[in-house]
Coordinates of C-alpha atoms in Angstrom, one line a residue:
M110 CA 0.0 0.0 0.0
T111 CA 1.3 3.4 -0.9
G112 CA 1.4 5.9 1.9
M113 CA 0.1 9.4 2.0
T114 CA 2.3 12.5 2.0
Q115 CA 2.7 14.1 5.4
E116 CA 0.5 17.0 4.3
A117 CA -2.3 14.7 3.0
A118 CA -2.1 12.6 6.2
A119 CA -2.4 15.7 8.4
A120 CA -5.4 16.9 6.4
H121 CA -7.1 13.5 6.7
V122 CA -6.6 13.3 10.5
I123 CA -7.9 16.8 11.0
A124 CA -11.0 16.1 8.9
T125 CA -11.8 12.7 10.3
N126 CA -10.6 12.7 14.0
P127 CA -12.5 15.2 16.2
T128 CA -9.7 15.2 18.8
F129 CA -7.5 17.1 16.3
A130 CA -10.1 19.5 14.9
V131 CA -8.5 22.9 14.3
A132 CA -10.0 26.4 14.1
P133 CA -8.8 30.0 14.3
T134 CA -8.6 31.1 17.9
V135 CA -7.7 34.4 19.5
V136 CA -5.1 34.2 22.3
R137 CA -3.9 37.4 23.9
G138 CA -5.2 39.4 20.9
V139 CA -3.5 37.3 18.3
T140 CA -5.3 34.8 16.0
F141 CA -3.7 31.3 16.0
K142 CA -4.6 27.9 14.5
A143 CA -5.6 25.9 17.6
F144 CA -7.0 22.5 18.6
Q145 CA -10.6 22.8 19.7
N146 CA -11.2 19.5 21.6
I147 CA -8.0 18.8 23.5
P148 CA -7.7 19.0 27.3
A149 CA -7.5 22.6 28.5
T150 CA -4.8 22.1 31.1
V151 CA -1.7 20.1 31.9
P152 CA -3.3 18.2 34.9
A153 CA -6.3 17.4 32.7
L154 CA -3.9 15.2 30.7
M155 CA -4.2 12.6 33.5
A156 CA -7.9 12.1 33.0
A157 CA -7.5 12.2 29.2
G158 CA -5.0 9.3 29.4
M159 CA -6.9 7.1 31.9
A160 CA -8.5 4.9 29.3
Q161 CA -5.2 4.6 27.4
H162 CA -3.6 3.3 30.7
A163 CA -6.2 0.6 31.1
D164 CA -8.3 2.7 33.4
G165 CA -5.3 3.3 35.7
T166 CA -4.4 -0.4 36.1
A167 CA -1.5 -0.4 33.6
D168 CA 2.1 -0.3 34.7
Y169 CA 3.1 3.3 34.2
L170 CA 6.4 4.3 35.9
L171 CA 9.6 2.4 36.7
Y172 CA 12.5 3.9 38.6
E173 CA 15.4 1.9 40.1
G174 CA 13.1 -1.1 40.7
E175 CA 10.2 0.9 42.1
R176 CA 7.0 0.7 40.1
W177 CA 3.8 2.7 39.9
T178 CA 0.6 1.9 38.1
F179 CA -1.0 4.9 36.3
G180 CA -3.7 5.0 38.9
A181 CA -1.3 4.9 41.8
F182 CA 0.7 7.7 40.2
C183 CA -2.4 9.8 39.8
D184 CA -3.4 9.2 43.4
E185 CA 0.0 10.5 44.5
V186 CA -0.4 13.6 42.4
R187 CA -3.8 14.3 44.0
R188 CA -2.3 13.8 47.5
V189 CA 0.5 16.2 46.9
A190 CA -1.9 18.7 45.4
N191 CA -3.9 18.6 48.6
V192 CA -0.8 19.0 50.7
L193 CA 0.2 22.1 48.7
H194 CA -3.3 23.5 49.1
T195 CA -4.0 22.7 52.7
K196 CA -0.6 22.8 54.4
F197 CA 1.2 25.5 52.4
G198 CA -1.8 27.5 51.1
V199 CA -0.6 27.3 47.6
A200 CA -3.1 28.8 45.2
K201 CA -3.6 30.2 41.7
G202 CA -0.9 32.6 40.8
D203 CA 1.7 31.3 43.3
R204 CA 5.0 29.8 42.1
V205 CA 6.6 26.6 43.5
A206 CA 10.1 25.5 42.6
I207 CA 11.4 22.0 42.0
A208 CA 15.2 21.4 42.4
M209 CA 16.3 17.8 42.1
R210 CA 17.8 15.2 39.8
N211 CA 15.5 12.8 37.8
Y212 CA 13.3 11.4 40.6
P213 CA 9.7 10.2 40.2
E214 CA 8.7 12.9 42.7
L215 CA 9.7 15.5 40.1
M216 CA 7.0 14.2 37.7
T217 CA 4.4 14.0 40.5
L218 CA 5.2 17.6 41.6
V219 CA 4.8 19.0 38.1
L220 CA 1.2 17.8 37.9
A221 CA 0.4 18.5 41.6
I222 CA 1.6 22.1 41.5
S223 CA -0.2 22.8 38.3
A224 CA -3.4 21.1 39.7
T225 CA -3.5 23.9 42.4
G226 CA -3.4 26.6 39.7
A227 CA 0.1 27.5 40.8
T228 CA 3.0 27.8 38.4
V229 CA 5.9 25.2 38.3
V230 CA 9.4 26.7 38.5
F231 CA 11.9 24.3 37.0
V232 CA 15.3 24.7 38.6
N233 CA 18.4 23.4 36.8
A234 CA 19.8 20.8 39.2
W235 CA 23.4 21.7 38.2
W236 CA 23.2 25.3 39.3
T237 CA 25.4 26.7 42.0
T238 CA 24.1 28.6 45.0
E239 CA 24.6 31.9 43.1
E240 CA 22.6 30.7 40.2
L241 CA 19.8 29.3 42.4
D242 CA 19.7 32.7 44.2
Y243 CA 19.1 34.5 40.9
A244 CA 16.3 32.1 39.7
L245 CA 14.4 32.0 42.9
G246 CA 14.6 35.8 43.3
D247 CA 13.5 36.2 39.7
S248 CA 10.6 33.8 40.0
G249 CA 9.6 34.8 43.5
A250 CA 9.2 31.1 44.5
K251 CA 9.3 30.7 48.3
L252 CA 8.5 27.0 48.5
V253 CA 11.1 24.6 47.1
F254 CA 11.0 20.8 46.8
A255 CA 14.6 19.6 46.7
D256 CA 16.9 16.6 47.0
G257 CA 20.0 16.4 49.2
P258 CA 22.6 18.1 47.0
R259 CA 20.2 20.9 46.1
I260 CA 19.2 21.5 49.7
E261 CA 22.9 21.9 50.6
R262 CA 23.2 24.7 48.0
L263 CA 19.9 26.2 49.0
L264 CA 20.5 26.4 52.8
P265 CA 22.6 29.6 52.6
L266 CA 19.6 31.3 50.9
V267 CA 16.9 30.2 53.3
D268 CA 17.0 33.1 55.8
D269 CA 17.5 36.0 53.3
M270 CA 14.9 34.7 50.9
S271 CA 12.5 33.3 53.5
L272 CA 12.4 30.0 51.7
S273 CA 10.5 26.9 52.9
L274 CA 12.3 23.7 51.8
V275 CA 10.8 20.3 51.6
G276 CA 13.3 17.4 51.4
V277 CA 12.8 14.7 48.7
R278 CA 14.6 11.3 48.7
D279 CA 18.2 12.0 50.1
G280 CA 17.0 15.4 51.1
E281 CA 14.6 14.0 53.7
G282 CA 15.9 14.6 57.2
M283 CA 18.0 17.5 56.1
V284 CA 15.2 20.0 56.7
D285 CA 12.1 20.0 58.9
L286 CA 9.7 19.0 56.1
S287 CA 9.9 15.7 54.2
Y288 CA 8.0 14.7 51.1
S289 CA 7.2 11.2 52.1
A290 CA 5.5 12.1 55.4
L291 CA 3.5 14.9 53.9
Q292 CA 2.0 13.1 51.0
T293 CA 1.4 9.6 52.6
S294 CA -1.2 10.9 55.0
A295 CA -2.9 13.3 52.7
S296 CA -6.3 13.0 50.9
D297 CA -6.4 11.9 47.3
T298 CA -9.7 13.8 46.6
P299 CA -9.2 15.9 43.5
L300 CA -9.0 19.7 44.1
D301 CA -11.8 21.8 42.8
V302 CA -9.8 24.6 41.2
V303 CA -10.8 26.6 38.1
I304 CA -7.7 26.9 35.8
D305 CA -8.0 28.7 32.5
T306 CA -6.2 27.2 29.5
D307 CA -4.2 30.5 29.1
D308 CA -3.1 30.6 32.7
D309 CA 0.6 30.1 33.4
F310 CA 1.7 26.5 33.7
A311 CA 5.5 26.8 34.2
V312 CA 8.6 28.9 34.3
M313 CA 11.5 27.0 32.7
Y314 CA 14.9 28.8 32.5
S315 CA 16.8 28.9 29.3
S316 CA 20.2 30.5 28.7
G317 CA 20.1 33.5 26.4
T318 CA 22.6 36.1 25.2
T319 CA 22.5 37.9 28.6
G320 CA 24.5 36.7 31.5
H321 CA 21.5 35.5 33.5
P322 CA 19.1 32.8 32.2
K323 CA 15.7 33.9 31.0
G324 CA 12.6 32.5 32.6
V325 CA 10.4 31.2 29.8
V326 CA 6.7 31.4 30.8
Q327 CA 4.7 28.5 29.4
T328 CA 0.9 28.4 29.6
H329 CA -1.3 25.4 29.9
R330 CA -2.5 25.9 26.3
S331 CA 1.1 26.2 25.0
A332 CA 2.2 22.9 26.7
V333 CA -0.9 20.9 25.8
S334 CA -0.8 22.2 22.2
A335 CA 2.7 20.8 21.8
V336 CA 1.7 17.5 23.4
F337 CA -1.2 17.0 21.0
S338 CA 0.8 18.0 18.0
W339 CA 3.2 15.1 18.7
L340 CA 0.3 12.8 19.5
M341 CA -1.1 13.7 16.0
Q342 CA 2.2 12.6 14.5
A343 CA 1.6 9.1 16.0
V344 CA -1.8 9.0 14.4
M345 CA -0.4 10.1 11.1
A346 CA 2.5 7.7 11.1
P347 CA 0.7 4.5 9.7
L348 CA -1.0 6.7 7.0
V349 CA 2.4 7.9 5.8
T350 CA 4.1 4.6 6.2
P351 CA 1.5 1.8 6.2
P352 CA 2.5 -1.4 8.0
A353 CA 3.4 -4.4 5.9
P354 CA 0.6 -7.0 5.4
G355 CA 0.5 -9.4 8.3
A356 CA 2.8 -7.3 10.5
P357 CA 2.5 -7.8 14.2
A358 CA 0.6 -5.3 16.3
P359 CA 2.9 -2.5 17.5
L360 CA 4.1 -2.7 21.1
R361 CA 2.7 -0.4 23.8
P362 CA 4.5 2.9 23.7
S363 CA 7.3 2.9 26.2
A364 CA 9.8 5.7 26.7
L365 CA 13.2 5.8 28.4
V366 CA 13.8 9.2 30.1
A367 CA 17.6 9.8 30.2
T368 CA 17.9 13.6 30.0
P369 CA 17.1 16.1 32.8
L370 CA 13.4 16.6 33.5
F371 CA 14.1 20.3 34.0
H372 CA 14.5 20.6 30.3
V373 CA 11.7 20.5 27.7
T374 CA 13.4 17.6 25.8
A375 CA 12.4 15.3 28.7
T376 CA 9.3 16.9 30.2
H377 CA 7.2 17.6 27.1
P378 CA 7.7 15.0 24.4
L379 CA 8.4 12.2 26.8
F380 CA 6.7 12.7 30.2
L381 CA 3.7 14.9 29.4
L382 CA 3.1 13.1 26.1
S383 CA 3.1 9.8 27.9
L384 CA -0.1 10.8 29.8
P385 CA -2.6 10.9 26.8
A386 CA -0.5 8.5 24.7
G387 CA -0.9 5.6 27.2
A388 CA 2.9 5.3 27.3
H389 CA 5.0 3.6 29.9
I390 CA 7.9 5.7 31.4
T391 CA 11.3 4.2 32.6
L392 CA 13.2 6.9 34.4
M393 CA 17.0 6.8 34.6
R394 CA 18.6 8.3 37.7
K395 CA 21.8 8.9 35.8
W396 CA 22.9 8.3 32.2
D397 CA 24.7 5.0 31.6
A398 CA 24.7 3.6 28.1
A399 CA 25.2 0.0 29.1
D400 CA 22.3 0.3 31.6
A401 CA 20.2 1.9 29.0
V402 CA 20.7 -1.1 26.7
R403 CA 19.6 -3.4 29.6
L404 CA 16.5 -1.3 30.3
I405 CA 15.5 -1.1 26.7
Q406 CA 15.7 -4.9 26.4
E407 CA 14.0 -5.7 29.7
E408 CA 11.2 -3.1 29.5
K409 CA 10.6 -3.4 25.7
I410 CA 11.2 0.3 25.3
T411 CA 10.1 1.7 22.0
R412 CA 11.1 5.4 22.3
F413 CA 14.4 7.0 23.1
L414 CA 15.0 10.7 22.9
G415 CA 18.3 12.2 24.1
V416 CA 21.1 14.4 23.1
P417 CA 23.4 13.2 20.2
T418 CA 26.1 12.1 22.6
Q419 CA 23.7 9.7 24.2
S420 CA 22.7 8.2 20.8
A421 CA 26.3 7.6 20.0
E422 CA 27.1 6.0 23.4
L423 CA 23.9 3.9 23.1
M424 CA 25.1 2.7 19.7
M425 CA 28.5 1.7 21.0
A426 CA 27.1 0.0 24.1
A427 CA 24.6 -2.0 21.9
R428 CA 27.5 -3.0 19.5
D429 CA 29.5 -4.1 22.5
A430 CA 26.6 -6.2 23.8
G431 CA 25.9 -7.6 20.3
V432 CA 22.3 -6.5 20.2
T433 CA 20.2 -4.4 17.9
L434 CA 17.5 -3.3 20.4
D435 CA 14.6 -4.5 18.1
T436 CA 11.8 -3.0 20.3
L437 CA 13.0 0.6 19.5
D438 CA 10.9 2.2 16.8
Y439 CA 12.0 5.8 17.5
L440 CA 15.5 7.0 18.2
G441 CA 15.4 10.7 18.4
S442 CA 17.8 13.5 19.0
G443 CA 17.2 16.9 20.7
G444 CA 19.1 19.7 22.3
A445 CA 21.8 19.8 19.7
K446 CA 22.5 18.8 16.1
R447 CA 23.5 15.2 15.6
P448 CA 26.7 14.8 13.5
A449 CA 25.6 13.9 9.9
A450 CA 28.0 10.9 9.7
Q451 CA 26.3 9.3 12.7
V452 CA 22.8 9.1 11.1
A453 CA 23.6 6.2 8.8
Q454 CA 25.6 4.4 11.5
L455 CA 22.6 4.5 13.8
A456 CA 20.3 3.3 11.1
D457 CA 22.6 0.4 10.5
T458 CA 23.0 -0.5 14.2
F459 CA 19.3 -0.2 15.0
P460 CA 17.5 -1.5 11.8
N461 CA 14.0 -1.6 13.4
A462 CA 14.2 2.0 14.7
G463 CA 13.2 5.1 12.9
I464 CA 16.2 7.4 13.4
A465 CA 14.8 10.9 14.0
T466 CA 15.9 14.4 14.5
G467 CA 14.2 17.5 15.7
W468 CA 14.5 21.2 16.5
G469 CA 12.5 22.9 19.2
M470 CA 13.1 25.4 22.0
T471 CA 12.0 26.0 25.5
E472 CA 10.2 29.0 24.1
T473 CA 8.1 26.8 21.8
N474 CA 7.5 24.1 24.4
A475 CA 9.9 21.9 22.4
L476 CA 7.5 21.9 19.4
G477 CA 9.2 22.7 16.1
I478 CA 10.8 20.9 13.2
G479 CA 11.6 17.2 12.7
M480 CA 11.9 14.1 10.5
I481 CA 12.4 10.4 10.8
G482 CA 13.5 7.3 8.9
D483 CA 14.6 7.5 5.2
D484 CA 13.9 11.3 5.0
Y485 CA 16.5 11.8 7.7
V486 CA 19.0 9.2 6.4
N487 CA 18.8 10.9 3.0
R488 CA 19.1 14.4 4.4
P489 CA 21.4 14.0 7.5
E490 CA 22.3 17.7 7.6
S491 CA 18.7 18.9 7.7
A492 CA 16.5 19.5 10.7
G493 CA 13.4 18.4 8.9
K494 CA 9.9 19.8 8.2
L495 CA 7.6 21.9 10.4
H496 CA 5.3 19.6 12.5
P497 CA 1.7 20.2 11.6
P498 CA -1.0 21.4 12.1
L499 CA -0.7 24.4 14.3
Q500 CA 2.6 26.0 13.4
E501 CA 3.5 28.6 10.8
L502 CA 7.1 29.2 9.7
R503 CA 8.9 32.2 8.1
L504 CA 12.6 32.8 7.5
L505 CA 13.3 36.5 8.0
D506 CA 16.2 38.9 7.4
D507 CA 17.4 41.4 9.9
A508 CA 14.7 43.9 8.8
G509 CA 11.9 41.4 9.3
N510 CA 11.3 40.6 5.6
D511 CA 10.8 37.1 4.3
V512 CA 13.9 35.8 2.5
P513 CA 13.7 34.0 -0.9
L514 CA 13.5 30.2 -1.0
G515 CA 17.0 28.9 -0.4
A516 CA 18.3 32.1 1.2
L517 CA 19.6 32.3 4.7
G518 CA 17.0 33.7 7.2
E519 CA 16.1 33.6 10.9
I520 CA 13.7 30.9 11.9
T521 CA 10.5 32.6 13.0
V522 CA 7.5 30.5 14.2
K523 CA 3.9 31.2 15.1
S524 CA 1.7 28.8 17.1
P525 CA -0.2 28.5 20.3
A526 CA 2.6 26.4 21.6
N527 CA 4.8 29.5 21.9
M528 CA 5.7 30.9 25.3
R529 CA 3.7 33.8 26.8
C530 CA 6.7 35.9 27.6
Y531 CA 10.1 36.0 29.3
L532 CA 9.5 36.5 33.0
N533 CA 10.3 40.1 34.2
K534 CA 11.9 40.9 30.8
P535 CA 9.5 43.0 28.8
E536 CA 12.2 44.3 26.4
A537 CA 13.5 40.8 25.6
T538 CA 10.0 39.6 25.2
A539 CA 9.2 42.4 22.7
E540 CA 12.4 41.6 20.7
T541 CA 11.5 37.9 20.5
L542 CA 7.7 37.8 20.3
Q543 CA 6.1 40.1 17.6
D544 CA 2.4 39.7 16.8
G545 CA 2.5 36.0 17.8
W546 CA 5.7 35.3 15.8
L547 CA 8.7 34.1 17.8
R548 CA 12.1 35.1 16.4
T549 CA 14.3 32.2 17.4
G550 CA 17.8 33.5 16.7
D551 CA 18.6 30.4 14.6
L552 CA 19.6 30.9 11.0
A553 CA 18.5 28.4 8.3
V554 CA 17.6 27.8 4.7
M555 CA 14.5 26.0 3.4
D556 CA 14.2 24.1 0.1
A557 CA 11.2 23.8 -2.2
E558 CA 9.9 20.7 -0.3
G559 CA 9.9 22.5 3.0
Y560 CA 13.0 20.9 4.6
V561 CA 14.8 23.3 6.9
T562 CA 18.6 23.2 7.4
I563 CA 19.9 25.2 10.3
L564 CA 23.3 26.7 9.5
D565 CA 24.2 29.1 12.4
R566 CA 23.0 30.8 15.5
K567 CA 22.6 34.5 16.0
K568 CA 22.8 34.0 19.8
N569 CA 26.1 33.5 21.5
I570 CA 25.2 30.1 22.9
I571 CA 27.3 27.0 23.4
I572 CA 25.4 23.8 23.3
R573 CA 27.3 21.2 25.4
G574 CA 25.7 17.8 25.2
G575 CA 22.3 19.5 24.8
E576 CA 22.9 22.0 27.7
N577 CA 22.7 25.7 26.7
I578 CA 25.5 27.9 28.1
A579 CA 25.5 31.7 27.6
C580 CA 28.9 33.0 26.6
L581 CA 28.3 36.1 28.7
D582 CA 27.5 34.0 31.7
V583 CA 31.0 32.4 31.4
E584 CA 32.7 35.7 30.7
G585 CA 31.0 37.3 33.7
A586 CA 32.5 34.6 35.9
L587 CA 35.9 34.9 34.4
H588 CA 35.9 38.7 35.1
R589 CA 35.7 37.9 38.8
L590 CA 39.3 36.8 38.6
P591 CA 41.5 39.7 39.6
D592 CA 44.1 39.2 36.9
V593 CA 41.6 39.0 34.0
I594 CA 41.1 42.2 32.0
E595 CA 38.9 40.9 29.3
A596 CA 37.4 37.5 28.5
C597 CA 35.8 35.9 25.4
A598 CA 34.0 32.6 25.7
F599 CA 33.1 30.5 22.7
S600 CA 32.3 26.9 21.5
V601 CA 35.0 24.4 20.8
P602 CA 34.1 21.3 18.8
D603 CA 34.1 18.1 20.8
D604 CA 33.7 14.6 19.5
R605 CA 31.6 13.4 22.4
L606 CA 29.6 16.4 23.6
G607 CA 29.3 18.3 20.3
E608 CA 30.6 21.5 21.8
V609 CA 32.5 22.4 25.0
V610 CA 33.4 25.8 26.5
G611 CA 36.5 27.5 25.4
A612 CA 37.8 30.9 26.6
C613 CA 40.4 33.4 25.7
V614 CA 41.4 36.0 28.3
Q615 CA 43.6 39.0 28.4
L616 CA 45.7 39.0 31.7
R617 CA 47.3 41.9 33.5
T618 CA 51.0 42.3 32.7
G619 CA 53.1 39.7 34.4
A620 CA 50.1 37.6 35.5
S621 CA 49.6 34.0 34.6
L622 CA 46.5 31.6 34.8
S623 CA 46.6 27.9 34.4
D624 CA 43.6 25.7 33.5
A625 CA 43.6 24.3 37.0
E626 CA 43.8 27.7 38.7
M627 CA 40.9 28.9 36.5
A628 CA 38.7 25.9 37.3
A629 CA 39.4 26.2 41.1
A630 CA 38.6 29.9 41.0
L631 CA 35.3 29.4 39.2
D632 CA 34.2 26.5 41.3
G633 CA 31.1 27.6 43.2
H634 CA 30.4 30.5 40.9
L635 CA 29.7 28.5 37.7
A636 CA 28.1 25.1 37.3
K637 CA 30.9 22.7 36.4
F638 CA 29.6 22.1 32.9
K639 CA 30.0 25.8 32.2
I640 CA 33.7 26.0 33.3
P641 CA 35.9 26.3 30.2
V642 CA 37.7 23.1 29.1
H643 CA 40.1 25.0 26.9
L644 CA 41.8 28.2 28.0
W645 CA 44.0 30.6 26.0
T646 CA 45.7 33.5 27.7
Q647 CA 47.5 36.6 26.4
H648 CA 48.7 40.0 27.7
T649 CA 47.6 42.0 24.7
A650 CA 44.1 43.1 23.9
L651 CA 41.7 40.6 22.4
L652 CA 40.9 41.0 18.7
R653 CA 38.3 43.7 17.9
G654 CA 36.3 44.6 14.8
A655 CA 35.9 47.8 12.8
T656 CA 33.4 49.2 15.4
D657 CA 35.8 48.4 18.3
K658 CA 33.5 45.6 19.5
L659 CA 35.0 42.3 20.5
D660 CA 35.4 40.1 17.4
R661 CA 34.1 36.9 18.8
R662 CA 34.4 34.9 15.6
G663 CA 37.9 36.1 15.0
V664 CA 39.1 35.3 18.5
R665 CA 37.5 31.8 18.3
A666 CA 39.0 31.1 14.9
A667 CA 42.5 32.1 16.1
C668 CA 42.3 29.9 19.1
L669 CA 41.0 26.9 17.2
E670 CA 43.9 27.3 14.7
K671 CA 46.2 26.8 17.7
I672 CA 44.4 23.5 18.5
E673 CA 44.8 22.4 14.9
A674 CA 48.4 23.3 14.9
T675 CA 49.1 21.0 17.8
T676 CA 47.2 18.0 16.6

């Protein structure tokens, strides 16, 4: 049977499946294409997925040998929501922070906080005390659920910021309040709270071109719009690629979560999507490729989405084990671009899996561009096509004009999945969001078939293994060192992580700075993944351009030439 084109499949699903009906809808004064019959809020995804999870009896969550059925997981969400409401007085408009590594409680808290009408504040678990201080001050969150290492970093802030800390897992016993005791004795009666679809769901911090991260404000509509756009891709898939006659029924969707849940790559297309999709979740405490191979085999996992480094390490671990992980039908990459040479290697190693790529942002709730299978193998440099049916795409020049087909322009997207704003940053919001169109800062070209290839970034961002690092953040920390006159941070290619941090600094006359001295001086001021791996020092001024501004590209090129000269 010949499959439909993606465009024809999308039109067919919209016309025949009421769940995905689309109509023009006005949101904050802007008309968008929006789903009409999907759940209105993030916590409503639980009820929407109950039937898909065998009315709650299906095995839903696995973590280090601990298992929850879907019903038990939802019961815990409701108990925590009641604790938030009755003990802490959390209500609509409040903000509650989560600071921990990938624990099941993080998933529970996301839904429980949002069920009260409050806003979830996602805290990067790698941040230092200084970075935590900024985010909590910016968001205004006073109640924080945290594990042990995060509590240690938060304790110096408690008095000055009037924080209430609740210990989770290894954080229990470190402060007066503990998650287990609070939720075990609570009621699991659902809260009666009216939440509008355009109310705020979450604040998720994303590094920008300024030193401090920007709080991306996501609404319930924006998150759920992204979730159902991906769900629609699953409905379209057999129309585009019909199964072979006599093929066995597909396995139940099952996802391995191996990237941090404080990033959209894990929260939205894995965790939140699992709720209405009826998917099982296996949560990894820490990435280990050999353990991932074991879990994929034992749990019959069908879906893996991680940064390109993880795909490569999974491939090597599978080869070492002599297995092809035949249950995998989706092997995706997010957070950074996968090396083109790796695409065919992955397809060869995992013949049953559709090798996939995607582009999305925290600002778009991870929705964006993607492709899978032969399309990707044949175009390994491309990011794919726009996911239907809600998004619109333009490539613009600096003046805001559309560029001709094949010309370089800034990716600019419009959809109800876009963020509401940057928290407390009206100027940055106005620069990025214009009449519903979000200017992404990513430069790309598009061909006649609609495939988008991303070529450069306008933003000074280093993407280390999927983790965004603002150059100015690193430079600001380097300027704390007394002998540093000027600093320039930039990306350095890395075979494993894609990019790592490099820096060139001008030192005071007679001063010296070794890599080890720099790392020791920055410890506690920058998260470890942000500390430069490569350091160049000089006593003369850094290269400047015609307008006397720092020539970042020129500095980077000169430093990389020195690496090439020594290899």
